[in-house]
CSV table of C-alpha atoms in Angstrom, one decimal:
chain,number,residue,atom,x,y,z
A,1,MET,CA,-54.9,-41.5,0.0
A,2,ALA,CA,-57.6,-40.7,2.6
A,3,LEU,CA,-59.6,-43.7,3.8
A,4,PRO,CA,-62.6,-43.7,6.1
A,5,ILE,CA,-62.2,-45.3,9.5
A,6,THR,CA,-64.9,-45.4,12.1
A,7,SER,CA,-64.5,-43.4,15.3
A,8,THR,CA,-66.6,-43.8,18.4
A,9,LYS,CA,-65.9,-40.1,19.4
A,10,GLU,CA,-69.1,-38.1,19.5
A,11,GLU,CA,-68.9,-34.5,18.6
A,12,ALA,CA,-71.4,-31.7,19.4
A,13,VAL,CA,-72.3,-30.0,16.1
A,14,ASP,CA,-76.0,-29.4,15.7
A,15,HIS,CA,-76.6,-32.6,17.6
A,16,MET,CA,-74.6,-35.5,19.0
A,17,ALA,CA,-73.8,-38.0,16.4
A,18,LYS,CA,-71.2,-40.6,15.5
A,19,GLU,CA,-69.2,-39.8,12.4
A,20,GLN,CA,-66.5,-41.2,10.2
A,21,TRP,CA,-63.1,-39.6,10.2
A,22,LEU,CA,-61.0,-39.3,7.1
A,23,VAL,CA,-57.3,-39.5,8.1
A,24,ARG,CA,-54.1,-40.1,6.3
A,25,GLN,CA,-53.1,-43.7,6.9
A,26,ASP,CA,-49.4,-42.8,7.1
A,27,VAL,CA,-49.8,-40.4,9.9
A,28,GLY,CA,-49.7,-41.6,13.5
A,29,MET,CA,-53.0,-40.7,15.1
A,30,THR,CA,-52.4,-41.1,18.9
A,31,SER,CA,-55.0,-38.5,20.0
A,32,HIS,CA,-58.7,-39.2,20.4
A,33,HIS,CA,-59.6,-35.5,20.0
A,34,PRO,CA,-61.0,-34.8,16.5
A,35,HIS,CA,-59.3,-31.4,16.2
A,36,GLU,CA,-55.9,-32.8,17.0
A,37,ARG,CA,-56.4,-35.7,14.5
A,38,ALA,CA,-57.4,-33.2,11.8
A,39,ALA,CA,-54.4,-31.0,12.7
A,40,ALA,CA,-52.0,-33.9,12.5
A,41,ALA,CA,-53.3,-34.8,9.0
A,42,LEU,CA,-53.0,-31.2,7.8
A,43,ARG,CA,-49.6,-30.8,9.4
A,44,ALA,CA,-48.4,-33.9,7.5
A,45,ASP,CA,-49.8,-32.5,4.2
A,46,ILE,CA,-47.9,-29.2,4.8
A,47,ALA,CA,-44.7,-31.1,5.6
A,48,ALA,CA,-45.2,-33.2,2.5
A,49,GLY,CA,-45.5,-30.1,0.3
A,50,THR,CA,-49.2,-30.6,-0.6
A,51,PHE,CA,-49.7,-27.0,0.6
A,52,ALA,CA,-46.6,-24.8,-0.1
A,53,PRO,CA,-45.3,-21.9,2.0
A,54,GLY,CA,-47.2,-18.8,1.1
A,55,GLU,CA,-50.1,-20.7,-0.4
A,56,ALA,CA,-53.6,-20.0,0.8
A,57,LEU,CA,-55.4,-23.1,2.1
A,58,PRO,CA,-58.8,-24.1,0.9
A,59,GLY,CA,-61.7,-22.6,2.8
A,60,GLN,CA,-62.5,-24.0,6.3
A,61,ARG,CA,-65.6,-25.8,5.0
A,62,GLU,CA,-63.6,-27.5,2.2
A,63,LEU,CA,-60.9,-28.5,4.6
A,64,ALA,CA,-63.4,-29.9,7.0
A,65,ASP,CA,-64.8,-32.1,4.2
A,66,LYS,CA,-61.3,-33.2,3.2
A,67,TYR,CA,-60.4,-34.3,6.6
A,68,GLY,CA,-63.8,-35.6,7.6
A,69,VAL,CA,-64.6,-33.4,10.5
A,70,ALA,CA,-67.1,-30.7,11.4
A,71,GLN,CA,-66.4,-27.1,10.3
A,72,ASN,CA,-66.0,-25.9,13.9
A,73,THR,CA,-63.6,-28.8,14.6
A,74,MET,CA,-61.5,-27.8,11.6
A,75,GLY,CA,-61.4,-24.2,13.0
A,76,GLN,CA,-59.9,-25.6,16.2
A,77,ALA,CA,-57.3,-27.6,14.2
A,78,LEU,CA,-56.3,-24.5,12.3
A,79,ARG,CA,-55.9,-22.5,15.5
A,80,LEU,CA,-53.7,-25.2,16.9
A,81,LEU,CA,-51.5,-25.1,13.8
A,82,GLU,CA,-51.5,-21.3,14.0
A,83,ALA,CA,-50.1,-21.5,17.6
A,84,GLU,CA,-47.4,-23.8,16.3
A,85,GLY,CA,-46.5,-21.1,13.7
A,86,LEU,CA,-47.4,-23.3,10.7
A,87,VAL,CA,-50.2,-21.2,9.4
A,88,GLU,CA,-51.5,-17.7,9.7
A,89,MET,CA,-55.2,-16.9,10.1
A,90,ALA,CA,-56.8,-13.5,9.4
A,91,PRO,CA,-60.4,-12.2,9.4
A,92,ARG,CA,-62.1,-12.3,6.0
A,93,ARG,CA,-59.1,-14.0,4.4
A,94,ARG,CA,-58.1,-17.6,3.8
A,95,THR,CA,-55.6,-19.2,6.1
A,96,ARG,CA,-52.1,-19.0,4.7
A,97,VAL,CA,-49.2,-21.5,5.0
A,98,LEU,CA,-46.1,-19.8,6.6
A,99,GLN,CA,-42.5,-20.4,5.7
A,100,PRO,CA,-41.1,-23.3,7.6
A,101,PHE,CA,-39.0,-22.4,10.7
A,102,PRO,CA,-35.3,-22.3,9.8
A,103,HIS,CA,-33.1,-25.0,11.2
A,104,LEU,CA,-30.5,-23.9,13.7
A,105,GLU,CA,-27.0,-25.3,14.2
A,106,VAL,CA,-25.8,-25.0,17.8
A,107,ARG,CA,-22.3,-25.7,19.0
A,108,LEU,CA,-21.6,-27.4,22.4
A,109,SER,CA,-18.5,-25.7,23.7
A,110,GLU,CA,-16.0,-26.9,26.2
A,111,ASP,CA,-17.7,-24.9,28.9
A,112,GLY,CA,-20.8,-27.0,28.5
A,113,HIS,CA,-23.0,-24.2,27.1
A,114,LEU,CA,-24.8,-24.2,23.7
A,115,HIS,CA,-23.8,-21.4,21.3
A,116,PRO,CA,-25.7,-20.9,18.0
A,117,VAL,CA,-23.3,-21.0,15.0
A,118,ASP,CA,-25.3,-18.3,13.2
A,119,ALA,CA,-25.3,-15.2,15.5
A,120,ASP,CA,-27.9,-13.5,13.3
A,121,SER,CA,-31.6,-13.3,14.1
A,122,LEU,CA,-31.1,-14.5,17.7
A,123,GLY,CA,-33.0,-13.2,20.7
A,124,TYR,CA,-34.8,-14.2,23.8
A,125,SER,CA,-38.0,-13.6,25.7
A,126,ASP,CA,-38.0,-13.5,29.6
A,127,LEU,CA,-40.5,-15.8,31.1
A,128,ARG,CA,-39.5,-15.5,34.8
A,129,THR,CA,-37.0,-13.1,36.3
A,130,GLY,CA,-35.8,-13.3,39.9
A,131,ALA,CA,-38.7,-15.4,41.2
A,132,ARG,CA,-38.2,-17.8,44.1
A,133,GLY,CA,-39.2,-21.4,43.8
A,134,VAL,CA,-38.5,-25.0,44.9
A,135,ASP,CA,-36.8,-27.5,42.6
A,136,GLN,CA,-35.7,-30.7,44.4
A,137,GLN,CA,-33.4,-31.8,41.6
A,138,ALA,CA,-31.7,-28.4,41.5
A,139,ALA,CA,-31.4,-28.2,45.3
A,140,GLU,CA,-29.9,-31.7,45.4
A,141,ALA,CA,-27.3,-30.7,42.7
A,142,LEU,CA,-26.5,-27.6,44.7
A,143,ASN,CA,-26.1,-29.5,48.0
A,144,LEU,CA,-29.0,-27.8,49.5
A,145,PRO,CA,-32.1,-29.1,51.4
A,146,PRO,CA,-34.9,-30.2,49.1
A,147,SER,CA,-37.2,-27.4,50.3
A,148,ALA,CA,-34.6,-24.7,49.7
A,149,ARG,CA,-36.1,-21.7,47.9
A,150,LEU,CA,-34.0,-20.9,44.9
A,151,PHE,CA,-33.8,-17.9,42.6
A,152,VAL,CA,-35.3,-18.8,39.3
A,153,HIS,CA,-34.6,-17.0,36.0
A,154,GLU,CA,-36.3,-18.5,32.9
A,155,ALA,CA,-36.3,-17.5,29.2
A,156,ALA,CA,-37.3,-18.7,25.8
A,157,LEU,CA,-34.4,-18.6,23.3
A,158,LEU,CA,-35.4,-17.3,19.9
A,159,HIS,CA,-34.1,-17.7,16.4
A,160,ALA,CA,-35.8,-15.7,13.6
A,161,GLY,CA,-38.5,-14.9,16.2
A,162,THR,CA,-39.4,-18.5,17.0
A,163,PRO,CA,-38.4,-20.4,20.1
A,164,TRP,CA,-35.8,-23.2,19.8
A,165,ALA,CA,-35.1,-23.8,23.5
A,166,LEU,CA,-36.1,-22.9,27.0
A,167,GLN,CA,-33.5,-22.2,29.7
A,168,THR,CA,-34.0,-22.0,33.4
A,169,LEU,CA,-31.2,-20.9,35.7
A,170,LEU,CA,-31.5,-21.8,39.4
A,171,THR,CA,-29.1,-20.4,42.0
A,172,SER,CA,-29.0,-20.0,45.8
A,173,VAL,CA,-27.9,-16.4,45.4
A,174,ASP,CA,-29.6,-13.9,43.2
A,175,ILE,CA,-27.5,-13.2,40.0
A,176,GLY,CA,-28.3,-9.5,40.5
A,177,THR,CA,-26.6,-9.2,43.9
A,178,ALA,CA,-24.2,-6.2,44.3
A,179,ASP,CA,-21.2,-8.3,45.2
A,180,GLY,CA,-20.6,-9.3,41.6
A,181,GLY,CA,-22.9,-12.3,41.8
A,182,ARG,CA,-21.6,-15.4,43.5
A,183,ALA,CA,-23.8,-16.9,40.9
A,184,VAL,CA,-22.2,-17.5,37.5
A,185,THR,CA,-24.4,-16.0,34.8
A,186,VAL,CA,-24.9,-17.2,31.3
A,187,GLU,CA,-26.7,-15.6,28.3
A,188,PRO,CA,-29.4,-14.5,28.3
A,189,PHE,CA,-29.1,-14.1,32.1
A,190,VAL,CA,-25.9,-12.0,32.0
A,191,THR,CA,-25.8,-9.1,34.5
A,192,GLY,CA,-22.1,-8.5,34.4
A,193,THR,CA,-18.8,-10.3,33.8
A,194,PRO,CA,-19.4,-13.9,34.9
A,195,ARG,CA,-16.9,-15.5,37.3
A,196,ARG,CA,-14.8,-18.3,36.0
A,197,GLU,CA,-16.0,-21.7,37.0
A,198,ALA,CA,-13.6,-24.4,38.3
A,199,ARG,CA,-15.5,-27.0,36.3
A,200,HIS,CA,-19.0,-28.2,35.3
A,201,SER,CA,-21.0,-31.4,34.9
A,202,SER,CA,-23.8,-32.1,32.5
A,203,ARG,CA,-26.5,-34.8,32.1
A,204,TRP,CA,-28.4,-35.3,28.8
A,205,SER,CA,-31.6,-37.1,28.0
A,206,ALA,CA,-34.4,-37.1,25.4
A,207,ARG,CA,-38.0,-37.2,26.3
A,208,PRO,CA,-41.5,-36.1,25.2
A,209,ALA,CA,-42.2,-32.4,25.9
A,210,THR,CA,-44.7,-31.5,28.7
A,211,THR,CA,-47.9,-29.7,27.8
A,212,GLU,CA,-46.4,-26.4,29.0
A,213,GLU,CA,-43.2,-27.0,27.0
A,214,ASN,CA,-45.2,-27.7,23.8
A,215,ARG,CA,-47.1,-24.4,24.3
A,216,LEU,CA,-43.9,-22.3,25.0
A,217,LEU,CA,-42.0,-24.0,22.1
A,218,ARG,CA,-45.1,-23.7,19.8
A,219,GLY,CA,-45.2,-27.3,19.0
A,220,HIS,CA,-47.4,-30.4,19.4
A,221,SER,CA,-46.2,-33.8,20.7
A,222,LEU,CA,-42.6,-32.6,20.5
A,223,THR,CA,-39.5,-34.6,21.4
A,224,VAL,CA,-37.0,-32.4,23.4
A,225,LEU,CA,-33.4,-32.8,24.5
A,226,GLU,CA,-33.0,-32.0,28.2
A,227,ILE,CA,-29.6,-30.8,29.4
A,228,ARG,CA,-29.0,-30.4,33.1
A,229,ARG,CA,-25.8,-28.5,33.8
A,230,VAL,CA,-24.2,-27.8,37.2
A,231,GLY,CA,-21.4,-25.2,37.4
A,232,PHE,CA,-18.8,-25.2,40.2
A,233,LEU,CA,-16.9,-22.4,41.8
A,234,GLU,CA,-13.9,-23.5,43.9
A,235,GLU,CA,-15.3,-27.1,43.8
A,236,ARG,CA,-18.6,-25.8,45.3
A,237,PRO,CA,-21.8,-26.3,43.2
A,238,ASN,CA,-22.9,-22.8,42.3
A,239,SER,CA,-25.5,-22.8,39.4
A,240,TYR,CA,-28.0,-25.2,38.0
A,241,LEU,CA,-29.0,-24.6,34.3
A,242,LEU,CA,-31.8,-26.6,32.7
A,243,THR,CA,-32.0,-26.3,28.9
A,244,VAL,CA,-34.9,-27.9,26.9
A,245,VAL,CA,-34.2,-27.9,23.2
A,246,ARG,CA,-36.6,-28.6,20.3
A,247,ALA,CA,-35.1,-31.7,18.8
A,248,ASP,CA,-36.7,-31.2,15.4
A,249,ARG,CA,-35.2,-27.8,14.7
A,250,VAL,CA,-31.8,-27.9,16.2
A,251,THR,CA,-28.5,-29.8,15.2
A,252,ILE,CA,-26.0,-29.8,18.1
A,253,LEU,CA,-22.4,-29.8,17.1
A,254,THR,CA,-19.4,-30.6,19.4
A,255,GLU,CA,-16.2,-28.6,19.3
A,256,GLY,CA,-14.6,-31.3,17.2
A,257,GLY,CA,-17.4,-31.8,14.7
A,258,SER,CA,-21.0,-33.0,14.6
């Protein structure tokens, strides 16, 4: 049930005024921004099934009354949820709830790479290709000076058209070099037959997503799994792969089970 609580946040509508915000008491409200608070409450109602996939939401004015915010603030909240892929907005039509993103099972193989179990509906979108950049952690892992300029290839991994992970491959040698690439390549960065690695090492951690990762993964306040993998050729570190996975949409299985 929605209960009023007093907020000191002032909002420019027709004039500056203090208002009361109606929020669901079971939803964590960590943001002080009214549109993010309203989006969190509506997001929770969609997840709870109050508004079903395919259903048209009430009008923006009605939603604004329901969540206790100004109409333009509710519009900001809806645009935030649209960026996350939860709703679809269209001119002269009510906002519609979209089908939830499908969950994805990904297998962690012995080579230290993640391979989706279901090969259908997969894809990727290039974010950076062949750029040069500095990454101190990658340089250290590759036994290079901290200021070394590395080749950077970055992509968003897609399932059913929606991103489930971000991958960044950093190498000292461009993977497109004519000598067959002294850099080992991995999907979606494959430019030819990859050379066989002698071994690899991986480091895992869970953390809050950065602002940019939330944007690219179409989420809000996400928790992500971060996997840093170093591949070795003839005992020499050769490639550094950073994978950032949406923890809420992916189940990672090992070769022997879950």
